[in-house]
Amino acid sequence: MRSGAGWLASATQEQIDAFLEGLSDEALLALPWIFEFWALPHQLPPDGAWRTWLIMGGRGAGKTRAGAEWVRSMVEGDRPGDPGRARRVALVGETQDQVREVMVFGDSGILACSPPDRRPSWNATRRTLIWPNGAEAQVFSAHDPDSLRGPQFDAAWVDELAKWKRAEDTWDMLQFALRLGSHPQQVVTTTPQNVGVLKAIIRNPSTVMTHAPTEANRAYLAQTFLDEVYRRYGNGIKGAQELDGRLIEDIEGALWTMAMLEQAKGSRPARLSRIVVAVDPPVSGKETSDECGIVVFGAVTEGPVQDWRGVVLEDATVRGSATEWARAAIEAFHRHGADRMVAEVNQGGELVADMLRQVDPLVPLTCVHATKGKVARAEPVAALYEQGRIIHLGGVTRLEEQMLQMGRQGFVGKGSPDRVDALVWAATEALLEPARWRAPDPRVRSLY
């Protein structure tokens, strides 16, 4: 039997009643413990001769339950005393306390998932679970990689590997220890972080992966929790990582890093000196062309130049015809009460200005020509982020994803970095250009 969760979600009450009435008393009593019937698709191991099953997902996505049930499936036999496929299991977490409280005794841990006649006993002295059939699972801490020297296993469950301080050393020691049986396997349950060991596991051809966002397990989560975390984090890079369970990487030579963008989170200043809308048009005006980057940027330009600050108010980027992106840009301009629009005209020349003025003939418009490459234009703006002088209000996840793919060797993502280009034009117009002329000291002016 594979997952019954999809059938349960779509079945009528009459169908469910008929199914339950057709079960024997023994089958009805066993049903709560048959995880394959209740599991969500990402909680079931993929087919194939894999060595590592990586379950990557958002907070509360059901990763712990999947790991605990996989351990059950490995150690349990057909009857309580029968041997399973594995007899020696390693349970590895960041600390021994976390393994015990989450993986063993937790609400979704091994003990909570085990039926009474197959529930293992806990030996606190040995930090070991012992099943009725003799199988054992031993607890290990990632703070002590050398504790994995000597023991050997035919299965392992690794939890929240991405946050371990000594992840690479511990992972390596576990691989040497996973050597019993004809085909030793391990499951890794983790919310992703940009760490080398996780990326190496993903690239390994013997790894298979399932993935799910927090939202996938909403039936078992408090609605107030979901409302709060999606409200606070759902529109940012942290939400992409912690809720969507996506791996957000820093590229080599990145102009912007995850740490810089996390630092950039903030609230809107009480008063803005200037608001600029920047437009980076696609090469053509066809609906199938690249997106038209549209970014709304506010600036506080009072006091000394070195105290000036910027804020990304909105990423209003759209894909569509020239008329559609021009209308979207003008609407963003009026929505924010902007002071000026700046548009790159390298590709479309006067047609870009003509399209915008067809929508609003009176829009204050500055047309700019790119005389430097994208990286050279972006570096001064990236420097402002390094100094903590630009903040994001939220709702700009796709812009931030493009920023993380802009390196000193160019853009490594797909298509054109239209959103980043618009951001660079906006920040340059609102902060950098005025600073160049207002800085009283030429040495300060040269920084811009």
PDB file of C-alpha atoms in Angstrom, residues 13 57 69 118 182 217 221 242 250 254 282 314 338 364 369:
ATOM      1  CA  GLN A  13     -17.901  10.460   3.941  1.00  0.00           C
ATOM      2  CA  GLY A  57      11.104  20.780   4.104  1.00  0.00           C
ATOM      3  CA  GLU A  69       8.354   5.946  10.809  1.00  0.00           C
ATOM      4  CA  ARG A 118       6.375  -3.146  19.168  1.00  0.00           C
ATOM      5  CA  SER A 182      23.896  -5.879   2.338  1.00  0.00           C
ATOM      6  CA  ASN A 217       1.184  19.582   6.822  1.00  0.00           C
ATOM      7  CA  LEU A 221      -0.532  22.581  12.707  1.00  0.00           C
ATOM      8  CA  GLU A 242      12.211  28.043   6.763  1.00  0.00           C
ATOM      9  CA  ASP A 250      25.334  32.016  -1.819  1.00  0.00           C
ATOM     10  CA  ALA A 254      28.367  36.856  -4.607  1.00  0.00           C
ATOM     11  CA  PRO A 282      12.819  43.594 -21.730  1.00  0.00           C
ATOM     12  CA  GLU A 314       8.024  47.241  -3.737  1.00  0.00           C
ATOM     13  CA  ALA A 338       6.888  58.788  -6.404  1.00  0.00           C
ATOM     14  CA  PRO A 364       8.859  62.956 -14.534  1.00  0.00           C
ATOM     15  CA  HIS A 369      22.022  54.435 -20.857  1.00  0.00           C
TER      16      HIS A 369
END
